[in-house]
Coordinates of C-alpha atoms in Angstrom, one line a residue:
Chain Y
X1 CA -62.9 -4.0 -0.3
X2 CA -59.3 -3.7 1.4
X3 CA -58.8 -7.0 0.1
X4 CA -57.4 -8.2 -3.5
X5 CA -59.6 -11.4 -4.6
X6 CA -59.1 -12.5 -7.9
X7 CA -62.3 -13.6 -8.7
X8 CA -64.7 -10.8 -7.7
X9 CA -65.5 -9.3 -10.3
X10 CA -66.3 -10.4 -14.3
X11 CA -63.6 -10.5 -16.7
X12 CA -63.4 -8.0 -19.5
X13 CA -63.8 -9.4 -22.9
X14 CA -60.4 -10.0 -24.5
X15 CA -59.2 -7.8 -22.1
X16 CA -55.9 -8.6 -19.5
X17 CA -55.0 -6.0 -16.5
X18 CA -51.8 -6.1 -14.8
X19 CA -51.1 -4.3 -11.7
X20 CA -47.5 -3.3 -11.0
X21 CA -46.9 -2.5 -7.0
X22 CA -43.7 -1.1 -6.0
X23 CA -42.2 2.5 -5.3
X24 CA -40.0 3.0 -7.7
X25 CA -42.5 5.1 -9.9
X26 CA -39.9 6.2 -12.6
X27 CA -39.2 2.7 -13.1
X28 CA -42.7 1.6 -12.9
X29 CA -43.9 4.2 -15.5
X30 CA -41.3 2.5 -17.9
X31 CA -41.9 -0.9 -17.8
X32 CA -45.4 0.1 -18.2
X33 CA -44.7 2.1 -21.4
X34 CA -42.8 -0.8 -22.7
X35 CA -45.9 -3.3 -21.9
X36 CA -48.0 -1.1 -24.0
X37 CA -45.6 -1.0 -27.0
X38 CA -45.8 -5.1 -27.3
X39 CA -47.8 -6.2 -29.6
X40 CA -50.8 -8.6 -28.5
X41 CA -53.8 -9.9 -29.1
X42 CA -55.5 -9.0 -26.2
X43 CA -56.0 -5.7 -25.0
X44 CA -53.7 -4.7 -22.1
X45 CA -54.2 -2.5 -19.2
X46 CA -51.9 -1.1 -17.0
X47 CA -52.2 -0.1 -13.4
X48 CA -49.6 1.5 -11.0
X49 CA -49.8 1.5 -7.6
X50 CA -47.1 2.6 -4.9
X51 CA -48.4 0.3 -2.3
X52 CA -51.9 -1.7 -1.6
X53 CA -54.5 -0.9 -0.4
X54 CA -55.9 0.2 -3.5
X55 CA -58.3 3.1 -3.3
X56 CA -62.2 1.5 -3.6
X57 CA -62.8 5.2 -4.9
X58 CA -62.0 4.0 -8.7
X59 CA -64.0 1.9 -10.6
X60 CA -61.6 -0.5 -12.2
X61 CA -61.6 -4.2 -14.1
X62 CA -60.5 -7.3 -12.7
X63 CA -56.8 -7.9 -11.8
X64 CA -55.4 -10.8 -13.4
X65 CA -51.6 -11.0 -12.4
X66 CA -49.8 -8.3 -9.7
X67 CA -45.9 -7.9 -9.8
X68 CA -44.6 -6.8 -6.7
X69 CA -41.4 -4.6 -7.9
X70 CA -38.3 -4.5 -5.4
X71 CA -35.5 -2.3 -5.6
X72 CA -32.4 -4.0 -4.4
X73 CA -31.0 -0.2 -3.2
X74 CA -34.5 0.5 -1.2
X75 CA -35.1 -0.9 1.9
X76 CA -38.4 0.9 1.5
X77 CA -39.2 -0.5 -1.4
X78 CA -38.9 -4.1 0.1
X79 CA -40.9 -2.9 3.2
X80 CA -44.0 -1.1 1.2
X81 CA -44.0 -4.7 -0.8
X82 CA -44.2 -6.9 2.7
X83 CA -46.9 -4.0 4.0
X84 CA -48.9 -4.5 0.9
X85 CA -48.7 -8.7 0.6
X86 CA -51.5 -8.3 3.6
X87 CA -53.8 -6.8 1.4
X88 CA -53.9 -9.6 -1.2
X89 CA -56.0 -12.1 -0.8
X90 CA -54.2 -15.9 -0.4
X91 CA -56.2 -17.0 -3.7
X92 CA -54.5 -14.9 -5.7
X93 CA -50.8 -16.7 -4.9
X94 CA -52.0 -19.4 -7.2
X95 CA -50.1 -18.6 -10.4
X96 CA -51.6 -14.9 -10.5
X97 CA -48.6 -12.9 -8.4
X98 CA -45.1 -12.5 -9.4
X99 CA -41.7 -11.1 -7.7
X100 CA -39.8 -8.8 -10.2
X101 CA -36.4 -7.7 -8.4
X102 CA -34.0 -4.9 -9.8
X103 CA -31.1 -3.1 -9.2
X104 CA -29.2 -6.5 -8.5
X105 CA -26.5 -5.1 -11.4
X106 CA -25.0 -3.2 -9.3
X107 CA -23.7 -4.8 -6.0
X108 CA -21.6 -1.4 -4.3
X109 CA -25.8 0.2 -3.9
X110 CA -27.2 -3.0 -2.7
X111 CA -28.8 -2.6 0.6
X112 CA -31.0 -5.4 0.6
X113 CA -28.9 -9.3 0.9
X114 CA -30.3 -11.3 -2.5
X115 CA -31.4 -14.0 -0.1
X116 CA -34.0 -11.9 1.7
X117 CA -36.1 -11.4 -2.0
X118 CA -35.1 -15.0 -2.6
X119 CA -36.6 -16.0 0.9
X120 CA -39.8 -13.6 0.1
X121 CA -40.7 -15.3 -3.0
X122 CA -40.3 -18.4 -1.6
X123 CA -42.9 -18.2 1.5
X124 CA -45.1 -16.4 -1.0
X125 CA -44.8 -19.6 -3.5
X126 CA -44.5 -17.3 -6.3
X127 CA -41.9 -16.8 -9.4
X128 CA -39.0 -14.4 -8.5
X129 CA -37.8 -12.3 -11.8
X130 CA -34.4 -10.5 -12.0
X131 CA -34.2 -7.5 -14.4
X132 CA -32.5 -4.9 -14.7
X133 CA -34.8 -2.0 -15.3
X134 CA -33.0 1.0 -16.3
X135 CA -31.1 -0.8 -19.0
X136 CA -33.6 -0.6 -21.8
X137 CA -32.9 -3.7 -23.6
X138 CA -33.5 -5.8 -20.2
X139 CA -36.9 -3.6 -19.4
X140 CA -38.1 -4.3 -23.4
X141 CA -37.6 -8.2 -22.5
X142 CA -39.0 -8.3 -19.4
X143 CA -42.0 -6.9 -20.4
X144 CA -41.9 -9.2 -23.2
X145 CA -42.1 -11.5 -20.7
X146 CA -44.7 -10.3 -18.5
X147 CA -47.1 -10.1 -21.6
X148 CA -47.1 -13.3 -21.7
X149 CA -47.5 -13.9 -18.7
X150 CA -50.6 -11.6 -18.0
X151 CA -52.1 -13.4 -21.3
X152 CA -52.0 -17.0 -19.6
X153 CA -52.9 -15.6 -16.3
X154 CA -56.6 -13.5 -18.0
X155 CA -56.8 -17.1 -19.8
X156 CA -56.2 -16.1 -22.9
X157 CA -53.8 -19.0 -23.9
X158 CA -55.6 -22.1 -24.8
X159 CA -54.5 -25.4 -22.2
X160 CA -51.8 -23.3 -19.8
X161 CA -53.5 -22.3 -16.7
X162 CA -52.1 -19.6 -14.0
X163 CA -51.4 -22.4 -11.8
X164 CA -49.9 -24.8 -14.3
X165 CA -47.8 -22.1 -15.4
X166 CA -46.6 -21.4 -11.5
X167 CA -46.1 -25.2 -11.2
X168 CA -43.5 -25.3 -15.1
X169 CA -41.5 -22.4 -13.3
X170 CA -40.9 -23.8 -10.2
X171 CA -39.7 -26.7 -11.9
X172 CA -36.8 -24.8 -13.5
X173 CA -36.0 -23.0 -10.7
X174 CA -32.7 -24.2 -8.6
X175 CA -33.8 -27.4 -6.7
X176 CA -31.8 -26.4 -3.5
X177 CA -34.3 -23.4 -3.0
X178 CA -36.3 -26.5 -1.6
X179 CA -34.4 -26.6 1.4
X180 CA -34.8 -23.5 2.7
Chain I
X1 CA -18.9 -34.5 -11.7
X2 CA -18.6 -34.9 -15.2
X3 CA -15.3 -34.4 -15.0
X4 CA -14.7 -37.0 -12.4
X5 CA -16.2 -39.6 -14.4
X6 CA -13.9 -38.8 -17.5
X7 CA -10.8 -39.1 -15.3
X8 CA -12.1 -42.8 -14.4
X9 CA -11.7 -43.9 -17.6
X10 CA -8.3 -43.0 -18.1
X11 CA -5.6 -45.7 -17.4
X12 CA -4.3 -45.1 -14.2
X13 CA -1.3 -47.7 -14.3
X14 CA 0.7 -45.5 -16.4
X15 CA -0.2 -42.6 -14.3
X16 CA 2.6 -41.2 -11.7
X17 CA 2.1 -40.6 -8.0
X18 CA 0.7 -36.8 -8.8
X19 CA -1.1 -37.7 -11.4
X20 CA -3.2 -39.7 -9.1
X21 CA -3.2 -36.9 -6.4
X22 CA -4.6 -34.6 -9.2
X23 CA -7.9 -37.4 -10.4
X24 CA -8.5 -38.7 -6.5
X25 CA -8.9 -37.0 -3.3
X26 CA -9.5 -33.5 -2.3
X27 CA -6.4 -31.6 -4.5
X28 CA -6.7 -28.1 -4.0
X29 CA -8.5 -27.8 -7.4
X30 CA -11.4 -30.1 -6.2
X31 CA -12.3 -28.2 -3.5
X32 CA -11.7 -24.9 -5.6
X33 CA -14.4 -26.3 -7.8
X34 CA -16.6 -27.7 -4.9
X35 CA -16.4 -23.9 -3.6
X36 CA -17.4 -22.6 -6.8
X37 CA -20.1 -25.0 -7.3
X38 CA -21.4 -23.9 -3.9
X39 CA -21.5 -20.2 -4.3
X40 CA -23.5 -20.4 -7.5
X41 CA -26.8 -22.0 -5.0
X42 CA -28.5 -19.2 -3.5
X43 CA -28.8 -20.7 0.0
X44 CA -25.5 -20.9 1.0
X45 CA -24.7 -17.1 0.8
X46 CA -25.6 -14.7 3.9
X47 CA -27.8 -13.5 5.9
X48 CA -26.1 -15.3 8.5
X49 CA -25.1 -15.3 12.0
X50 CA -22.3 -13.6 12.9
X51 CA -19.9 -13.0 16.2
X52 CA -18.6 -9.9 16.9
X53 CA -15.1 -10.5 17.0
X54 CA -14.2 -7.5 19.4
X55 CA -15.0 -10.3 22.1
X56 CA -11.8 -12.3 20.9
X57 CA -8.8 -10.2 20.2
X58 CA -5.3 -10.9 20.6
X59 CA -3.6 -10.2 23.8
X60 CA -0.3 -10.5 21.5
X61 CA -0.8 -7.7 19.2
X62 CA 1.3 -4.6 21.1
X63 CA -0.2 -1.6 20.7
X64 CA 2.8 0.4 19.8
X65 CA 3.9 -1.3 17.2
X66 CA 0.6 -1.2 15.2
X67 CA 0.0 2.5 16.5
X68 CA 0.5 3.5 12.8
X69 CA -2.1 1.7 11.5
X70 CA -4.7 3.6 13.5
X71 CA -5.8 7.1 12.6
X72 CA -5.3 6.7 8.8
X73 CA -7.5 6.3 5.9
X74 CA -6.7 3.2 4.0
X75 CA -7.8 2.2 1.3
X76 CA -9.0 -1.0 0.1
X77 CA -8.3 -3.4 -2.2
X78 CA -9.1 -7.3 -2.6
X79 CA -6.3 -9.7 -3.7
X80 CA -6.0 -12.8 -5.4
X81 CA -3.3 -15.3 -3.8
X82 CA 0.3 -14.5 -4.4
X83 CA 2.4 -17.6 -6.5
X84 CA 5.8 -18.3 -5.4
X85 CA 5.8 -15.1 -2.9
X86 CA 8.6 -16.0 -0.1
X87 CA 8.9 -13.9 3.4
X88 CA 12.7 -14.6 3.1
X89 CA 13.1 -12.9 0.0
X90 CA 12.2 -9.3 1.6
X91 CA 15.7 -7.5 0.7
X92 CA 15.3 -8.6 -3.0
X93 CA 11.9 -7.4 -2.9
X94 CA 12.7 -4.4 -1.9
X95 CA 15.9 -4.0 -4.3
X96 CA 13.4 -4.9 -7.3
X97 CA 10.5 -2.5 -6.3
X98 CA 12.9 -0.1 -5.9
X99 CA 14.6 -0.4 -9.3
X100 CA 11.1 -0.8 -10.7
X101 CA 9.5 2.5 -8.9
X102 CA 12.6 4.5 -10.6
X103 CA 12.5 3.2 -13.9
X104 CA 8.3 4.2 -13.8
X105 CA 9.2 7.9 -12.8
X106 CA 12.1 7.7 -15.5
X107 CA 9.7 7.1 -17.7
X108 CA 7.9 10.6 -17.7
X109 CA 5.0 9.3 -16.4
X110 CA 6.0 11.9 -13.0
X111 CA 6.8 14.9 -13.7
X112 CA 8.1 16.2 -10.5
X113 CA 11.6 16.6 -10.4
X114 CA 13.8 16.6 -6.9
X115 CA 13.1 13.6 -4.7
X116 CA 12.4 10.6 -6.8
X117 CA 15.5 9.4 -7.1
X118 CA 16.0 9.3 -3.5
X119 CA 13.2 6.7 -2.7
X120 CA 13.7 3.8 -0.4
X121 CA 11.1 0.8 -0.4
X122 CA 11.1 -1.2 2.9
X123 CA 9.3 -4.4 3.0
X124 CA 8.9 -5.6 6.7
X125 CA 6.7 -8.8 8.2
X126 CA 3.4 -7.3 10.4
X127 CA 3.4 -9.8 13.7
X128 CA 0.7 -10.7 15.4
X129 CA -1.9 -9.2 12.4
X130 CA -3.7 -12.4 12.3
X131 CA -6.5 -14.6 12.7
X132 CA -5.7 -18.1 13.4
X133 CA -2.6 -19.4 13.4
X134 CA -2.9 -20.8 10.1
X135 CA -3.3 -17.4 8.4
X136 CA -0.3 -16.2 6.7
X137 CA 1.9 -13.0 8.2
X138 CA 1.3 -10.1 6.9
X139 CA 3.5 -8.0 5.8
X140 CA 4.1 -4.2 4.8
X141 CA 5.9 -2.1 2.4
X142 CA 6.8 1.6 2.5
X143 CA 8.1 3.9 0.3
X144 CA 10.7 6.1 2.1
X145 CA 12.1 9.1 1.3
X146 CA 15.9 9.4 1.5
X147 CA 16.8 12.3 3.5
X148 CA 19.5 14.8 1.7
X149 CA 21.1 15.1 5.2
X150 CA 22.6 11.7 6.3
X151 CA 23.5 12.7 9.9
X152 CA 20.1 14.4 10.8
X153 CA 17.3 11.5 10.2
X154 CA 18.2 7.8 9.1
X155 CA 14.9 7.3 8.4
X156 CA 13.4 9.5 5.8
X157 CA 9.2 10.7 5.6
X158 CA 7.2 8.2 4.9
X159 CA 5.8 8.8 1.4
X160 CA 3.5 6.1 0.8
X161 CA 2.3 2.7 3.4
X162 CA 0.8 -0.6 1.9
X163 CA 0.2 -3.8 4.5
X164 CA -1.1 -7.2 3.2
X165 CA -3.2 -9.2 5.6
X166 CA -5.2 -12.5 5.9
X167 CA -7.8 -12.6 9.2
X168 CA -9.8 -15.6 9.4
X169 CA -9.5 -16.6 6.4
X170 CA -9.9 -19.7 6.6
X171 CA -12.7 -20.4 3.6
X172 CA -10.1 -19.3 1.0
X173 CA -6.5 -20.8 2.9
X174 CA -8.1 -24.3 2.1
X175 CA -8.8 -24.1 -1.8
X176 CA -5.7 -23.0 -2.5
X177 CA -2.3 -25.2 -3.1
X178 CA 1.0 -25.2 -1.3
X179 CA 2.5 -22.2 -4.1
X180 CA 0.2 -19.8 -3.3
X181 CA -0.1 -17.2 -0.3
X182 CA -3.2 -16.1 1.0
X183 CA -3.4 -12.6 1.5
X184 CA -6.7 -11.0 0.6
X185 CA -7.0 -7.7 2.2
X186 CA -4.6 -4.8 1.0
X187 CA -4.6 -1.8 2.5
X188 CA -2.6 1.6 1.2
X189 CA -2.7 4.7 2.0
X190 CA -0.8 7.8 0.5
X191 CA -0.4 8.9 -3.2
X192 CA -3.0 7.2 -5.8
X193 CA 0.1 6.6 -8.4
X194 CA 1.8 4.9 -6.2
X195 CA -0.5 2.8 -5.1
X196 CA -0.6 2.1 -9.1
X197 CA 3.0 1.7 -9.7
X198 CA 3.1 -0.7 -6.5
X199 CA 0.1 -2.9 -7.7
X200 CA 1.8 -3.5 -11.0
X201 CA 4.7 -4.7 -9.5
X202 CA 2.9 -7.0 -7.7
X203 CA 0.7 -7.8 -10.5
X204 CA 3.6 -9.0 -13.0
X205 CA 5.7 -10.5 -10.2
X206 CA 3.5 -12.4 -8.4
X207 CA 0.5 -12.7 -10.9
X208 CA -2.3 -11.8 -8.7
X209 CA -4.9 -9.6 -9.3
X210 CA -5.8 -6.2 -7.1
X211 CA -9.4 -4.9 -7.4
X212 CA -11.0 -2.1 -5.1
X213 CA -13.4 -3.1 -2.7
X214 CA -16.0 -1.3 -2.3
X215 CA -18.1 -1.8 0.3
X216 CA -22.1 -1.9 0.3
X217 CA -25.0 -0.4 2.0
X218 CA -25.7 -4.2 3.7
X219 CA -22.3 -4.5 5.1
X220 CA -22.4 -1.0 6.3
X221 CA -25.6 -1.5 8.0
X222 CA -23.9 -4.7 9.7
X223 CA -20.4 -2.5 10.3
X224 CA -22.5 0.1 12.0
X225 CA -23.8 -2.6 14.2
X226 CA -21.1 -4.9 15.2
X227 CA -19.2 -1.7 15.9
X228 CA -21.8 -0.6 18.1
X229 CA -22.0 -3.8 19.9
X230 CA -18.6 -3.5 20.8
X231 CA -17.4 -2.2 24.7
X232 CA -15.6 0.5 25.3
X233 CA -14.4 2.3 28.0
X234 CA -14.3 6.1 26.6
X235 CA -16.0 6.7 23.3
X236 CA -13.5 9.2 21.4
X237 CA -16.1 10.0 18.2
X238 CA -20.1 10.5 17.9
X239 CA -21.5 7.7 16.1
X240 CA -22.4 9.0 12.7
X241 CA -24.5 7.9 9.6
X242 CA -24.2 9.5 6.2
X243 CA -26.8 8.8 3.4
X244 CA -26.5 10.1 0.0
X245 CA -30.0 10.6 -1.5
X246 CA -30.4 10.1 -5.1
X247 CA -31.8 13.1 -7.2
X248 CA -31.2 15.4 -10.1
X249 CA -29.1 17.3 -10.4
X250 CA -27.1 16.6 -7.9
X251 CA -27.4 14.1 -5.4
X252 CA -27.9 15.3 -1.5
X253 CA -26.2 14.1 1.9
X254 CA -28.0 13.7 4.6
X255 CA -25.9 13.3 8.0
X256 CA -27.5 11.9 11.2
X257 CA -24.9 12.0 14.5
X258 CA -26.1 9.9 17.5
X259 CA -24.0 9.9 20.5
X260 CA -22.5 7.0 21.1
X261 CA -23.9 5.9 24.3
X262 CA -27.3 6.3 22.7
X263 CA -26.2 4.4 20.0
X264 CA -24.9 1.5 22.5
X265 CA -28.5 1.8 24.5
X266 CA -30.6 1.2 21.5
X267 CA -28.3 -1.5 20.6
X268 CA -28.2 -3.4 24.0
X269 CA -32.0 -3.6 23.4
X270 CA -32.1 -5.0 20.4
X271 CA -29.5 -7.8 20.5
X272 CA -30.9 -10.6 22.2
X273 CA -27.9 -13.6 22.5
X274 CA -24.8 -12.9 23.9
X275 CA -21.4 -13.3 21.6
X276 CA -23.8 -13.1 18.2
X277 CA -24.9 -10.6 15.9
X278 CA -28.4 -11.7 14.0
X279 CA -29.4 -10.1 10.5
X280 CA -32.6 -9.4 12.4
X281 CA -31.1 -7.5 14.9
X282 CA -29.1 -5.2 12.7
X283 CA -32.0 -4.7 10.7
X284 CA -34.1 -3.6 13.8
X285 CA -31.5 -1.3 14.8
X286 CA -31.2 0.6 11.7
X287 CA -35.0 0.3 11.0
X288 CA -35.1 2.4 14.7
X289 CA -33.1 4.9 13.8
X290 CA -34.8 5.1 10.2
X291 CA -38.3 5.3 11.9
X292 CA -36.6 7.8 14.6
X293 CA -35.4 9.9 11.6
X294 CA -39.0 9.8 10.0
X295 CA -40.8 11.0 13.0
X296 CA -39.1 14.2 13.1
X297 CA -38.4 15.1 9.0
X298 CA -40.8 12.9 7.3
X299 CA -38.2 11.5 5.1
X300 CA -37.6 7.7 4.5
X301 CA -33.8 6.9 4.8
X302 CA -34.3 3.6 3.6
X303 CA -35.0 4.6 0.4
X304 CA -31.7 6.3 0.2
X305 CA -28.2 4.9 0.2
X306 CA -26.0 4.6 3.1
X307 CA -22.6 6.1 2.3
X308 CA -20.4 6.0 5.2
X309 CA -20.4 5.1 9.0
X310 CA -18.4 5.9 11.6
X311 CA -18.1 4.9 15.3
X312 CA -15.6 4.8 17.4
X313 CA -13.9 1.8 16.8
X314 CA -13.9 2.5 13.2
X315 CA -15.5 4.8 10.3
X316 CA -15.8 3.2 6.8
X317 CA -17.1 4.6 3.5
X318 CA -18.7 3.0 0.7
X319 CA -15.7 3.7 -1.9
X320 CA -13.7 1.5 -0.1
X321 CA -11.8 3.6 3.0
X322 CA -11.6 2.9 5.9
X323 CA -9.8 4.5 9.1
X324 CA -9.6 1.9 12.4
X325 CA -9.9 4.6 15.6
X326 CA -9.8 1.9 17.9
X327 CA -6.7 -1.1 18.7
X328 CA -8.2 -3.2 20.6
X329 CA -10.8 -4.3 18.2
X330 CA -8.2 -3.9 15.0
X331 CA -8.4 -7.9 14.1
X332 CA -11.9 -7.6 14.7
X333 CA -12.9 -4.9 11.9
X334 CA -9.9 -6.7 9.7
X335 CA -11.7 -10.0 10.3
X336 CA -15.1 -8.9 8.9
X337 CA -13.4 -6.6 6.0
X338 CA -10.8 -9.9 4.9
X339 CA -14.6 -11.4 4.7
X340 CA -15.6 -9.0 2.0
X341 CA -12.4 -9.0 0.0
X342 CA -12.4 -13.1 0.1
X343 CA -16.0 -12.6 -0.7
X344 CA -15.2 -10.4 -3.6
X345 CA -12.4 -13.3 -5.0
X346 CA -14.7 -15.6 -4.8

């Protein structure tokens, strides 16, 4: 069970599961807190994770969207995230895995090039998120954001699918990122 | 192009010779915007290839006369282009910076008493610091002290030293009009207030704009490796990392000190093509001495911030200083940090 598939096991009734992957666990434990606090008609559930494999010790419900959390300042943040991409199965990079980048504020602690996340989430065909996640206000509307999209992804939202979803975000996204 | 299509409508009989220049063709403000318009795509930015420039320096630079620039910690500053700035107009410069320096002590803002009155400002062209020949000269300004003995030393101490200098730099030299000179990179070194005073001179006469550069961990990593990559004949300094480790309540340094011939061995087995420096192969090299570092203290330096490097060609810190050890590959570390301040304009 090294593997994330996103259809092995049965969904939870009226209930969505995120799981956030990154290092940065004071920053993780935040955006979590502020997930909970929305307000939602399905039930949410959070998991944390520093890197994948997850540990088939724990009983635990099906996953329905993974953010991969980068930290423009860690190098090892960017390598745990590339070291844990193996693990996930390639169905689940239909609509149902997302790139959330921070630290991009401030450019003097930057030790990561923007490109490289740019380049990541590009290979990966998945949406690439900027936020700022030690401001408050940025964290509160990012994970306003990520609601949302965990709801569509557990199929919660009548007529918008994971993938239709993907395909309406690569639409707004800068056209040149076509030609790379 | 929006508004190039507005301009089309306008009647163009009426219109004067530089009126035209300023709706057709590539006017300095076109390709400004074209430059502009470019930078906000994300494919156009870095990782990129790059060429060590310690391969191509200039023969023409004499090593005496740019003697003082080595050994001293500068530091740095980006610069917008200077308007209307002439190199003939040095002595009135000087007369003006001068008169303006006084009047800024006078003021009360310094409080020492003794030697501020007797403050001579030179300003003197810098040959040979350049790229291309298109770049501008650059040029340097020092703030004397006027010795109370005439007959002993002409030449009083040397209170503060600020140099202006364009290396390569050509992205910028060719969005900008005729009135303007390009000089991104400043560097000073001595007292903070009169780096101040100096900039605010500059500032109101010339109406540019100085910000500090600071300099990130990327560039660092990519400093630390060019540096390496270059040849030299005696190396004068260990090559030396320092990475500031963010934690409450109070941050810690690590230090890591290779010699520099190890340094040069690890990086001859990385770099692959002759005369270029890959993003690949910088980030193999410091990923070898981050999984060196690991092996033995079981701590992740990637997850930490690199603060300052230092070789022996040069040692930089994030801040924004920067001391250049070595002559021969002077244009080459100027090259790379005009880069970042032109970078930083942009």
């Amino acid at each position: 069970m090294s593997v994330l598939r996103p259809l092995d096991k049965l969904p939870g009734l009226n209930t969505a599961t995120i799981l956030l992957v990154g290092t940065e666990d004071a920053l993780l434990q935040q955006l979590a807190d502020s997930m909970l606090r929305e307000d939602c008609t399905s039930e949410l559930r959070v998991h944390l994770a520093n890197s994948l494999p997850l540990p088939s010790t724990v009983a635990r419900p099906r996953i329905d969207l993974i953010v991969f959390v980068i930290n423009l300042h860690s190098k090892h943040s960017l390598r745990k995230v590339e070291e844990s991409l193996h693990h996930v199965d390639a169905t689940f990079f239909l609509g149902k895995v997302s790139f959330l980048v921070t630290g991009a504020g401030r450019e003097s602690h930057c030790s990561i090039h923007r490109n490289t996340v740019v380049k990541l989430a590009h290979t990966y065909r998945s949406p690439l998120l900027f936020c700022d996640l030690e401001i408050e206000d940025f964290r509160a509307t990012m994970a306003q954001r990520l609601v949302r999209m965990l709801q569509i992804c557990a199929g919660h939202v009548p007529g918008v699918s994971a993938l239709s979803l993907l395909s309406l975000m690569r639409i707004s996204e800068n056209p040149s990122l076509e030609d790379l | 192009m929006d508004s190039y299509d507005a301009a089309e409508s306008t009647p163009r009989q009426s219109a004067s010779l530089k009126l035209k220049d300023y709706f057709i063709g590539t006017t300095p403000l076109q390709k400004r915007l074209e430059s502009v318009r470019k930078q906000t795509s994300f494919v156009r930015t870095p990782p990129r290839r790059k060429i060590p420039q310690c391969s191509q320096q200039q023969e023409d630079v004499d090593p005496q006369k740019v003697a003082f620039l080595l050994h001293k910690q500068w530091t740095l500053y980006s610069l917008t282009p200077l308007y209307k700035f002439s190199y003939s107009n040095f002595k009135e410069y000087s007369k003006l910076l001068n008169a303006f320096i006084a009047a800024e002590k006078q003021k009360g803002l310094a409080v020492e008493v003794g030697d501020d009155f007797n403050i001579k400002v030179i300003f003197s062209t810098l040959l040979g610091m350049k790229g291309t020949q298109k770049d501008p000269e650059a040029f340097l300004v020092q703030i004397l002290s006027k010795s109370q003995l005439p007959s002993e030393h002409r030449e009083g101490k040397v209170l503060w030293t600020g140099w202006f200098c364009c290396i390569f730099g050509d992205s910028l030299l060719e969005t900008v009009s005729e009135d303007f000179t390009c000089l991104p990179l400043f560097l000073a070194n001595g007292a903070e207030t009169n780096t101040a005073i100096i900039g605010t001179w500059f500032q109101k006469t010339f109406d540019c704009y100085f910000r500090p550069l600071a300099i990130n961990a990327f560039n660092l990593s990519w400093m630390a490796a060019m540096w390496t990559a270059c040849k030299m004949d005696r190396y004068m300094a260990t090559t030396e990392f320092l990475w500031s480790v963010p934690c409450s309540p109070q941050s810690l340094d690590i230090s890591y000190a290779i010699h520099p011939e190890d340094a040069k061995a690890l990086w001859d087995s990385v770099h692959k093509t002759p005369g270029e420096v890959t993003q690949e192969e910088v980030d193999l090299f410091m990923d070898c001495l981050y999984s060196h570092f690991h092996r033995h203290f079981k701590i992740h330096l990637s997850a930490t911030r690199l603060v300052r490097v230092s070789t022996s060609v040069a040692a930089a810190h994030t801040d924004g200083r920067i001391k250049i050890l070595c002559h021969k590959y002077l244009i080459g570390v100027l090259a790379y940090l005009t880069e970042l301040a032109v970078f930083q304009i942009e």
